[in-house]
Coordinates of C-alpha atoms in Angstrom, one line a residue:
M191 CA -20.5 2.2 -60.7
S192 CA -23.0 2.1 -57.3
I193 CA -21.6 0.5 -54.5
P194 CA -24.2 -1.6 -53.0
Q195 CA -25.6 -0.2 -49.2
W196 CA -25.9 -2.5 -46.8
S197 CA -29.6 -3.3 -46.3
G198 CA -29.5 -4.7 -42.6
P199 CA -29.9 -3.3 -39.4
S200 CA -27.7 -0.2 -38.8
F201 CA -24.9 -0.1 -36.2
N202 CA -27.6 2.2 -34.2
D203 CA -29.9 -0.8 -34.0
T204 CA -30.3 -2.0 -30.1
V205 CA -29.7 -5.8 -30.9
L206 CA -26.3 -5.1 -32.7
R207 CA -25.2 -2.7 -30.4
D208 CA -25.7 -4.9 -27.5
F209 CA -24.1 -8.0 -29.7
Y210 CA -21.0 -5.4 -30.1
E211 CA -20.6 -4.4 -26.3
S212 CA -20.7 -8.0 -25.2
S213 CA -18.6 -9.3 -28.2
Y214 CA -15.2 -10.9 -27.3
L215 CA -14.2 -8.3 -30.6
N216 CA -14.6 -5.7 -28.4
G217 CA -11.8 -4.5 -26.2
V218 CA -13.3 -3.1 -23.4
N219 CA -14.7 -6.7 -22.4
A220 CA -11.3 -8.5 -22.4
E221 CA -10.9 -6.7 -18.9
F222 CA -14.1 -7.7 -18.0
I223 CA -13.4 -11.5 -18.4
E224 CA -10.1 -11.0 -16.9
N225 CA -11.9 -9.4 -13.5
L226 CA -14.8 -12.1 -13.9
Y227 CA -12.1 -15.3 -13.9
E228 CA -10.2 -13.7 -10.8
T229 CA -13.4 -13.5 -9.3
Y230 CA -13.9 -17.1 -10.0
L231 CA -10.2 -18.0 -8.7
D232 CA -11.2 -16.2 -5.0
K233 CA -14.8 -16.1 -4.9
P234 CA -16.2 -18.4 -7.3
H235 CA -20.0 -18.4 -5.5
A236 CA -19.9 -14.8 -6.4
L237 CA -20.4 -15.4 -10.3
P238 CA -23.6 -15.8 -11.9
P239 CA -24.2 -19.7 -12.4
E240 CA -23.5 -19.6 -16.2
W241 CA -20.1 -18.0 -15.7
R242 CA -19.1 -20.4 -13.1
T243 CA -20.1 -23.4 -15.2
F244 CA -18.1 -21.5 -18.1
F245 CA -14.7 -21.3 -16.4
D246 CA -15.5 -24.8 -14.8
T247 CA -15.4 -26.4 -18.5
L248 CA -13.2 -24.0 -20.4
H249 CA -10.3 -26.5 -20.9
N250 CA -11.4 -30.0 -22.0
G251 CA -13.8 -30.0 -18.8
S252 CA -10.9 -29.8 -16.7
P253 CA -10.1 -26.6 -14.5
N254 CA -7.0 -27.8 -13.6
D255 CA -5.0 -25.6 -16.1
I256 CA -7.2 -22.5 -15.2
V257 CA -7.0 -22.8 -11.7
S258 CA -2.9 -23.1 -12.0
A259 CA -2.7 -19.6 -14.1
K260 CA -2.0 -17.1 -11.3
T261 CA -1.1 -13.7 -13.6
K262 CA -3.0 -12.1 -16.2
D263 CA -0.7 -13.2 -18.8
E264 CA -1.2 -16.5 -17.8
I265 CA -4.8 -16.4 -17.8
R266 CA -4.9 -14.9 -21.2
Q267 CA -2.5 -17.6 -22.8
T268 CA -4.6 -20.3 -21.2
F269 CA -7.9 -19.0 -22.9
A270 CA -6.3 -18.5 -25.9
S271 CA -5.0 -22.2 -25.8
A272 CA -8.2 -23.6 -24.7
S273 CA -10.7 -25.5 -27.1
P274 CA -13.7 -23.2 -28.0
D275 CA -15.5 -26.1 -28.7
A276 CA -15.2 -27.3 -25.3
A277 CA -16.2 -24.3 -23.4
V278 CA -19.9 -24.0 -22.4
T279 CA -20.5 -20.5 -23.9
P280 CA -23.8 -18.7 -22.0
S281 CA -26.6 -17.8 -24.5
L282 CA -25.8 -14.9 -26.2
E283 CA -29.4 -14.0 -26.4
S284 CA -30.0 -14.3 -22.8
M285 CA -26.4 -12.6 -22.0
A286 CA -25.8 -9.6 -24.2
L287 CA -27.8 -6.6 -22.5
G288 CA -26.4 -8.2 -19.0
F289 CA -23.2 -7.7 -20.3
S290 CA -23.4 -4.3 -21.8
K291 CA -25.1 -3.1 -18.7
Q292 CA -22.8 -4.8 -16.5
N293 CA -19.6 -3.2 -18.6
S294 CA -21.8 0.5 -18.1
V295 CA -21.6 -0.3 -14.6
M296 CA -17.9 -1.1 -14.7
R297 CA -17.0 2.0 -16.8
L298 CA -19.4 4.3 -14.3
I299 CA -17.3 3.0 -11.0
R300 CA -13.7 4.1 -13.2
A301 CA -14.9 7.2 -14.1
Y302 CA -15.7 8.0 -10.9
R303 CA -12.4 7.1 -9.7
V304 CA -10.5 9.0 -12.4
R305 CA -12.8 12.2 -12.6
G306 CA -14.8 12.2 -9.5
H307 CA -12.8 15.1 -7.7
L308 CA -13.8 17.3 -10.8
E309 CA -17.4 17.2 -8.8
A310 CA -16.3 17.2 -5.4
L311 CA -17.4 19.6 -2.6
F312 CA -14.0 20.2 -1.4
D313 CA -13.9 24.5 -1.7
P314 CA -15.6 26.3 1.3
I315 CA -16.7 29.0 -0.3
G316 CA -17.6 27.8 -4.0
Y317 CA -14.9 30.0 -5.5
M318 CA -13.1 27.2 -7.5
P319 CA -15.5 26.3 -10.1
R320 CA -16.8 22.5 -10.1
I321 CA -16.3 20.7 -13.5
P322 CA -19.6 19.2 -14.7
T323 CA -18.6 15.7 -16.3
A324 CA -20.8 13.8 -18.2
D325 CA -19.4 10.2 -17.4
L326 CA -20.1 10.4 -13.9
H327 CA -23.7 10.1 -14.5
P328 CA -25.2 7.1 -15.0
E329 CA -27.1 8.5 -18.5
Y330 CA -23.7 8.5 -20.1
H331 CA -23.1 5.0 -19.9
G332 CA -27.1 3.8 -21.4
L333 CA -27.8 3.2 -17.6
T334 CA -31.7 4.6 -16.8
A335 CA -34.0 5.0 -14.6
T336 CA -35.2 1.3 -14.8
D337 CA -31.7 0.2 -14.0
M338 CA -31.4 1.8 -11.0
N339 CA -32.7 -1.1 -8.8
T340 CA -31.0 -3.9 -11.0
V341 CA -28.3 -6.0 -8.7
F342 CA -24.8 -5.7 -10.9
E343 CA -21.7 -7.3 -9.9
T344 CA -19.2 -4.8 -7.7
F345 CA -16.0 -6.5 -8.0
P346 CA -14.3 -3.3 -9.9
L347 CA -15.7 -1.8 -6.3
A348 CA -13.7 -2.9 -3.0
T349 CA -17.2 -3.5 -1.1
A350 CA -20.4 -6.3 -1.4
D351 CA -20.1 -8.4 -4.0
R352 CA -23.5 -7.5 -5.7
L353 CA -25.3 -4.4 -4.9
P354 CA -28.1 -2.3 -6.6
L355 CA -27.2 0.1 -9.3
R356 CA -28.6 3.1 -6.9
E357 CA -26.6 1.9 -3.9
I358 CA -23.3 1.6 -6.3
H359 CA -23.9 4.9 -7.4
A360 CA -24.7 6.5 -4.1
L361 CA -21.4 5.1 -2.4
L362 CA -19.5 6.6 -6.0
R363 CA -20.9 9.9 -5.1
G364 CA -20.3 9.8 -1.2
V365 CA -16.6 8.7 -2.0
Y366 CA -15.5 10.6 -4.6
C367 CA -17.7 13.7 -4.7
G368 CA -18.2 14.7 -1.0
S369 CA -15.6 17.0 0.8
I370 CA -13.0 14.6 -0.2
G371 CA -11.6 15.0 -3.6
T372 CA -9.0 11.9 -4.5
E373 CA -6.6 11.7 -7.1
Y374 CA -4.4 8.3 -7.5
M375 CA -5.6 6.8 -10.6
H376 CA -2.2 8.2 -12.2
I377 CA -0.2 5.8 -9.9
T378 CA 1.1 2.5 -11.7
D379 CA 1.6 0.5 -9.2
S380 CA -1.5 -1.7 -8.6
D381 CA -1.3 -2.5 -5.3
Q382 CA -0.9 1.2 -4.4
K383 CA -4.0 1.6 -6.0
T384 CA -5.8 -1.0 -4.7
W385 CA -4.9 0.4 -1.1
I386 CA -6.4 3.5 -1.5
Q387 CA -9.8 2.1 -3.3
K388 CA -10.1 -0.1 -0.1
R389 CA -9.4 2.8 2.4
L390 CA -12.1 4.8 0.5
E391 CA -14.8 2.5 -0.7
Q392 CA -14.8 -0.5 2.0
S393 CA -15.1 1.9 4.8
W394 CA -18.0 4.1 3.1
P395 CA -20.0 5.6 4.9
W396 CA -16.9 6.8 6.7
K397 CA -16.9 6.1 10.6
T398 CA -18.1 9.0 12.6
P399 CA -15.7 10.1 15.4
S400 CA -16.6 9.6 18.9
N401 CA -18.4 12.5 21.0
N402 CA -14.7 12.7 22.7
K403 CA -13.2 13.4 19.5
K404 CA -15.6 15.9 18.2
K405 CA -14.8 17.7 21.2
E406 CA -11.2 17.6 20.9
I407 CA -11.5 18.7 17.3
L408 CA -13.6 21.6 18.6
Q409 CA -11.1 22.5 21.1
Y410 CA -7.9 22.8 18.5
L411 CA -10.4 24.9 15.8
T412 CA -10.9 27.2 19.2
N413 CA -7.7 27.7 19.6
A414 CA -6.6 28.3 16.2
E415 CA -9.1 30.8 15.7
G416 CA -8.8 32.2 19.6
L417 CA -5.3 33.0 19.0
E418 CA -6.2 35.0 15.9
K419 CA -8.7 37.0 17.3
Y420 CA -7.0 37.8 20.4
L421 CA -3.6 39.2 18.6
H422 CA -5.9 40.8 15.8
T423 CA -7.4 42.9 18.6
K424 CA -4.5 43.5 20.7
Y425 CA -1.9 44.2 18.1
V426 CA -3.9 46.1 15.6
G427 CA -2.4 46.4 12.2
Q428 CA 0.8 44.1 13.0
K429 CA 1.6 41.7 10.8
R430 CA 1.2 38.2 11.8
F431 CA 0.0 36.7 8.4
S432 CA -3.2 35.2 9.9
L433 CA -4.3 31.6 9.7
E434 CA -8.0 32.5 9.8
G435 CA -10.2 30.6 7.0
G436 CA -7.6 27.7 7.5
E437 CA -7.9 26.8 11.0
S438 CA -8.2 23.2 10.6
L439 CA -4.5 23.0 9.9
I440 CA -4.2 23.0 13.9
A441 CA -6.5 20.1 14.2
M442 CA -4.7 18.2 11.3
L443 CA -0.9 18.7 12.8
H444 CA -2.5 17.6 16.4
E445 CA -3.5 14.2 15.0
L446 CA -0.7 14.1 12.7
I447 CA 1.5 14.1 15.7
Q448 CA -0.7 11.7 17.9
H449 CA -1.1 9.6 15.2
E450 CA 2.4 8.9 14.1
G451 CA 3.6 9.0 17.7
T452 CA 1.3 5.9 18.3
N453 CA 3.1 4.2 15.1
G454 CA 6.6 4.5 16.6
I455 CA 7.4 7.7 15.0
K456 CA 10.1 9.2 17.5
E457 CA 11.1 12.8 15.4
I458 CA 9.4 15.2 13.4
V459 CA 10.6 17.9 11.3
I460 CA 8.1 20.5 10.0
G461 CA 8.7 23.1 7.3
M462 CA 6.5 25.9 6.6
A463 CA 6.4 29.6 5.6
H464 CA 4.7 32.4 7.2
R465 CA 1.3 31.7 7.0
G466 CA 0.0 30.5 10.2
R467 CA 3.5 29.9 11.3
L468 CA 2.7 31.9 14.6
N469 CA -0.3 29.8 15.2
V470 CA 1.7 26.7 14.8
L471 CA 4.2 27.8 17.5
V472 CA 1.9 28.3 19.8
N473 CA -0.9 25.9 19.6
I474 CA 1.1 22.9 18.3
L475 CA 4.8 23.2 19.2
G476 CA 3.9 24.9 22.8
K477 CA 5.4 28.5 22.8
T478 CA 4.3 30.6 25.7
P479 CA 1.8 33.0 24.7
R480 CA 4.0 35.8 26.7
E481 CA 7.0 34.9 24.4
L482 CA 5.0 35.6 21.5
F483 CA 3.6 38.4 23.0
Q484 CA 6.8 39.9 24.0
E485 CA 8.0 39.8 20.1
F486 CA 4.8 41.8 19.2
E487 CA 6.0 44.4 21.6
D488 CA 9.8 44.1 20.8
K489 CA 10.6 43.1 24.5
L490 CA 12.6 40.1 24.0
D491 CA 15.9 39.8 25.9
T492 CA 19.0 41.2 24.6
E493 CA 20.6 37.8 24.5
R494 CA 17.9 36.2 22.0
T495 CA 17.5 39.4 20.0
L496 CA 21.3 39.2 19.3
L497 CA 21.0 35.6 18.2
T498 CA 18.6 35.8 15.3
G499 CA 17.4 39.4 14.4
D500 CA 14.6 37.9 12.6
V501 CA 10.9 38.6 12.3
K502 CA 8.7 36.8 14.7
Y503 CA 7.2 34.7 12.1
H504 CA 10.3 33.0 10.4
L505 CA 11.5 32.0 14.2
G506 CA 11.9 28.4 14.6
F507 CA 11.2 26.3 17.5
S508 CA 11.1 22.7 19.1
S509 CA 9.5 20.6 21.9
D510 CA 8.9 16.9 22.7
I511 CA 5.1 16.3 22.6
E512 CA 3.4 13.5 24.7
T513 CA 1.6 11.1 22.2
P514 CA 0.3 7.2 23.2
G515 CA 3.4 6.0 21.8
G516 CA 6.0 8.2 24.1
L517 CA 7.4 11.4 23.6
V518 CA 7.7 12.7 20.0
H519 CA 10.6 15.6 19.4
V520 CA 9.0 18.2 16.8
A521 CA 11.1 20.5 15.2
L522 CA 10.0 23.5 13.4
A523 CA 12.9 24.7 11.1
R524 CA 13.5 28.2 10.8
N525 CA 12.2 29.8 7.7
P526 CA 14.0 32.2 5.0
S527 CA 11.9 34.7 3.4
H528 CA 12.6 32.8 -0.1
L529 CA 9.5 30.7 -0.2
E530 CA 9.7 26.8 -0.5
I531 CA 13.7 27.2 0.2
I532 CA 13.6 25.1 3.5
N533 CA 12.2 22.1 2.1
P534 CA 15.2 20.5 1.0
V535 CA 17.1 21.6 4.4
V536 CA 14.2 19.9 6.2
M537 CA 14.6 16.8 4.5
G538 CA 18.4 16.9 5.1
S539 CA 17.6 17.3 8.6
V540 CA 15.4 14.0 8.4
R541 CA 17.8 12.0 6.8
A542 CA 20.5 12.9 9.3
R543 CA 18.5 12.1 12.0
Q544 CA 17.8 8.9 10.5
Q545 CA 21.3 7.8 10.0
R546 CA 21.9 9.1 13.6
R547 CA 19.2 6.5 14.5
K548 CA 20.4 4.1 12.6
D549 CA 17.0 4.1 11.5
Y550 CA 17.7 2.4 8.2
D551 CA 13.9 1.3 7.5
R552 CA 13.1 5.3 7.7
K553 CA 10.7 4.4 10.3
Q554 CA 11.8 6.9 13.2
A555 CA 11.9 10.4 12.0
M556 CA 9.6 12.1 9.2
A557 CA 9.4 15.0 7.5
V558 CA 6.1 17.4 6.8
L559 CA 6.4 20.3 4.6
I560 CA 3.6 22.9 4.9
H561 CA 3.3 24.8 1.6
G562 CA 1.3 27.7 0.1
D563 CA -0.5 26.9 -3.1
A564 CA 1.0 29.5 -5.4
A565 CA 4.4 28.2 -4.1
F566 CA 3.7 24.9 -4.5
A567 CA 3.1 25.2 -8.5
G568 CA 5.5 28.3 -8.7
Q569 CA 8.8 27.4 -7.1
G570 CA 11.2 25.2 -9.0
V571 CA 12.7 23.7 -5.6
V572 CA 9.4 21.8 -4.9
M573 CA 10.0 19.8 -8.1
E574 CA 13.5 19.3 -7.2
G575 CA 12.8 18.3 -3.5
L576 CA 9.8 15.9 -5.5
N577 CA 12.8 14.7 -7.8
M578 CA 15.1 13.7 -4.7
S579 CA 12.2 12.0 -3.1
Q580 CA 12.8 8.2 -4.2
A581 CA 16.4 8.7 -5.0
R582 CA 18.7 6.5 -2.8
G583 CA 21.1 9.0 -1.5
Y584 CA 18.1 11.4 -0.5
F585 CA 15.6 8.9 0.3
I586 CA 13.6 9.6 3.8
G587 CA 10.7 7.5 3.5
G588 CA 8.3 9.5 1.8
T589 CA 7.2 13.3 3.0
M590 CA 3.8 14.7 4.3
H591 CA 2.9 17.7 2.3
I592 CA 0.0 19.8 3.2
I593 CA -0.9 22.8 0.8
I594 CA -2.6 25.8 2.7
N595 CA -4.6 26.4 -0.2
N596 CA -6.2 29.6 0.3
Q597 CA -7.0 30.0 -3.6
I598 CA -5.0 33.3 -3.7
G599 CA -1.5 33.8 -4.1
F600 CA -0.7 37.3 -3.1
T601 CA -3.2 39.4 -5.4
T602 CA -3.6 36.6 -8.0
S603 CA -7.0 34.4 -7.7
N604 CA -7.6 33.4 -10.9
R605 CA -5.5 30.1 -11.8
M606 CA -5.4 31.2 -15.4
D607 CA -2.9 34.3 -14.2
S608 CA -0.6 32.0 -11.7
R609 CA -0.4 28.7 -13.5
S610 CA -1.0 26.5 -16.5
T611 CA -2.6 23.7 -14.6
F612 CA -6.0 22.9 -12.9
Y613 CA -4.9 22.3 -9.8
C614 CA -1.6 23.8 -7.7
T615 CA -0.7 20.0 -7.0
E616 CA 0.0 18.6 -10.4
V617 CA 3.5 18.5 -10.0
A618 CA 3.4 16.2 -7.4
K619 CA 2.0 13.6 -10.0
M620 CA 5.8 13.3 -11.5
V621 CA 6.4 10.8 -8.3
Q622 CA 3.2 9.3 -8.8
A623 CA 2.2 10.7 -5.0
P624 CA -1.6 10.4 -4.1
I625 CA -3.3 13.7 -3.9
F626 CA -6.2 14.4 -1.5
H627 CA -8.2 17.6 -2.2
V628 CA -10.1 18.0 1.2
N629 CA -12.6 21.0 2.3
A630 CA -10.8 22.7 5.3
D631 CA -14.6 23.5 6.9
D632 CA -15.3 19.7 7.0
P633 CA -12.5 19.0 9.8
E634 CA -14.0 15.5 10.3
A635 CA -13.3 14.8 6.6
V636 CA -9.4 16.5 7.1
L637 CA -8.6 14.4 9.9
F638 CA -9.8 11.0 8.1
I639 CA -7.9 11.9 4.9
T640 CA -5.0 12.9 7.5
Q641 CA -5.2 9.5 8.8
L642 CA -5.3 7.7 5.3
G643 CA -2.2 10.0 3.9
L644 CA -0.1 9.3 6.8
D645 CA -0.9 5.2 6.7
F646 CA -0.2 5.4 3.1
R647 CA 3.2 7.0 3.5
R648 CA 4.0 4.5 6.1
Q649 CA 3.0 1.6 4.1
F650 CA 4.4 2.4 0.7
R651 CA 7.2 5.3 2.0
K652 CA 6.4 7.7 -0.8
D653 CA 5.5 11.4 -0.8
V654 CA 1.6 11.9 -0.1
V655 CA -0.1 15.3 -0.7
I656 CA -2.8 16.8 0.9
D657 CA -4.6 20.1 -0.6
L658 CA -6.4 21.8 2.5
V659 CA -8.8 24.1 0.6
C660 CA -9.4 27.2 2.5
Y661 CA -9.4 30.7 2.1
R662 CA -7.9 33.7 3.7
R663 CA -9.9 35.7 5.5
H664 CA -7.8 38.8 5.5
G665 CA -5.3 40.5 3.2
H666 CA -1.6 39.0 2.4
N667 CA -0.9 40.8 5.6
E668 CA -3.1 42.3 8.0
A669 CA -2.3 45.6 6.6
D670 CA -3.6 44.9 3.1
E671 CA -7.4 45.5 2.0
P672 CA -8.0 42.3 0.0
S673 CA -11.6 43.8 -1.3
V674 CA -9.6 46.1 -3.9
T675 CA -8.0 43.6 -5.7
Q676 CA -10.6 40.5 -5.1
P677 CA -13.8 42.2 -4.6
M678 CA -16.0 39.0 -5.5
M679 CA -13.8 36.4 -3.7
Y680 CA -14.1 38.5 -0.5
S681 CA -17.7 39.4 -0.9
A682 CA -18.1 35.6 -0.3
I683 CA -15.5 35.4 2.4
K684 CA -17.0 38.0 4.2
T685 CA -20.3 36.6 4.4
T686 CA -18.7 33.1 5.3
D687 CA -18.6 31.7 9.0
S688 CA -15.3 30.7 10.3
T689 CA -14.8 26.8 10.4
R690 CA -15.1 26.8 14.2
S691 CA -18.6 28.3 13.9
K692 CA -20.1 25.8 11.8
Y693 CA -18.6 23.1 13.8
E694 CA -19.8 24.5 16.8
K695 CA -23.2 24.6 15.5
K696 CA -23.0 20.7 14.1
L697 CA -21.9 19.4 17.4
I698 CA -25.1 21.5 19.1
D699 CA -27.3 20.1 16.4
E700 CA -26.1 17.0 17.3
N701 CA -26.5 17.1 20.9
V702 CA -22.7 16.7 21.5
I703 CA -22.5 20.1 23.4
T704 CA -24.3 23.0 24.5
K705 CA -24.2 26.7 22.9
K706 CA -23.0 27.5 26.8
E707 CA -20.3 24.7 26.5
G708 CA -19.1 26.1 23.6
D709 CA -18.8 29.5 25.0
K710 CA -16.9 28.0 27.8
I711 CA -14.4 26.5 25.3
A712 CA -13.7 29.6 24.0
E713 CA -13.4 31.8 27.2
D714 CA -11.4 29.2 28.9
Y715 CA -9.0 29.7 26.0
R716 CA -8.7 33.3 26.3
T717 CA -7.8 32.6 29.7
A718 CA -5.1 30.5 29.2
L719 CA -3.6 33.1 26.8
E720 CA -3.8 36.0 29.5
S721 CA -2.1 33.8 32.1
N722 CA 0.4 32.5 29.7
S723 CA -0.1 29.2 30.1
V724 CA 1.5 26.4 27.9
I725 CA -1.5 25.8 25.5
V726 CA -0.4 22.0 24.6
P727 CA 0.8 19.0 26.5
A728 CA 4.5 19.6 25.3
V729 CA 7.2 19.0 27.8
K730 CA 9.7 21.7 27.1
G731 CA 13.0 21.3 28.2
Q732 CA 13.5 17.7 28.4
D733 CA 16.1 16.3 26.0
T734 CA 15.0 13.3 24.0
T735 CA 17.7 13.5 21.1
G736 CA 20.8 13.8 23.2
L737 CA 22.0 16.7 21.3
D738 CA 20.1 19.5 23.0
N739 CA 23.5 20.0 25.4
A740 CA 25.5 20.2 22.6
W741 CA 24.7 23.6 21.5
H742 CA 25.2 25.6 25.1
P743 CA 28.9 25.9 25.0
Y744 CA 28.3 28.0 22.0
L745 CA 25.3 30.3 23.3
G746 CA 26.3 34.0 24.7
T747 CA 30.2 33.1 24.1
A748 CA 32.2 36.5 23.4
W749 CA 33.9 35.2 20.4
D750 CA 36.3 38.5 20.1
A751 CA 37.8 37.2 23.4
S752 CA 41.5 36.5 23.4

């Protein structure tokens, strides 16, 4: 017996497809209608007239029950109990195509929020593959060139109520596919997601720093590059685990200390490994150049040598640094050779400082952990620290994680050989931390996302991860020749100008500085190194913690004396 065949229009027929996409039977539209209703409650005049009339008259001609509904569950119950005969339903013929297109715009917005980072430009050397993602393009959602000038509702976006599709798409590309790649849609807390969306989307295009701020950024890039070049020529072949390729870290840490000092932080404890540590000691904490040079030349005084005996890129330091909010005590914890093992020590130190200050709101002391990309993905203690981050006995109000992601672990650069995840940051999703990948060659973007991350940590008291995507100009240490093991990567690095050079050129093109002024900034820094000047406005020796003197009786004591 043959089965009768349907002779009507196929499902692919445009009319039937539009009918289905605009139907209440399509589950996608449930959220669409709920969002329309939420807009109706907050800003009814932002809705098309037919929808405003629909909600006004939904329940027997009275909106009272609807207006009293506050949650989505209440909204659903109210809609379910409403009389369908009383509703003034917009014409299907006039609305079907519009609903379909509006749904497509909603799906496009969500696609960028979820997967925009896959096409973001945060790799300064173009080594990390960008993943072509079909649903980031309007055509995938049935939106054509003729729709680009059509005005659509934008209520999923934290921006104007209605915009042409062309502007919506440009905003999404700018926010989610520029120098910053953002991962936050794995977070289940809607308040946290909405907060990030508003900070990213409402402020686009992001505010350009003032000329004075741009000059300050250039100064810190100059400091970072200048120290490395000076050490490279003066102490040829000696290990220093250069920061070259990741110089934006210094501008980033300066911004972090100043920003948090302004917002009430009194103490910051930093934990980091060897990469860039000497640069942080001199250019952030104010260790004198002469003291560092003595360590390179093995000329330290006997007392200090006997105290530790450790290598120069493991030593700790602390300073009181001036900020608009007052002095901030910044301590760099000593670093054992075992990567990441310092993390729980730093977290415990911060917890103790909070307890000492009776800082039960966790607002006066904070932890900053600086990781390598391979170590963050590979060391189990990272996951253990994250697991403790929200536990009551170990909670410190959130840690700021910064990854110096030079895209290589010792001699392993292919992620398929070093980990089983696309990014080195995936483990942070276990605590629903927001993750921001940022191009280290765009220092203005680095500072923008640093401020955003710090504000998120303070607002929600959660860990935040900033993945500073950069490169390593030299080998694992300065005695290695990386072109032997990574010929393709280093052929790209050798032709890449430094972050400072690129940023100086940008400021010259913008008429912020002249080439002569840029050269003078570099010359002045070299002079400061040679004259043993303190590089940062640190107030060393002034006790703000009340504990500095407690250690003095133990220093230089002959313990074998009777």
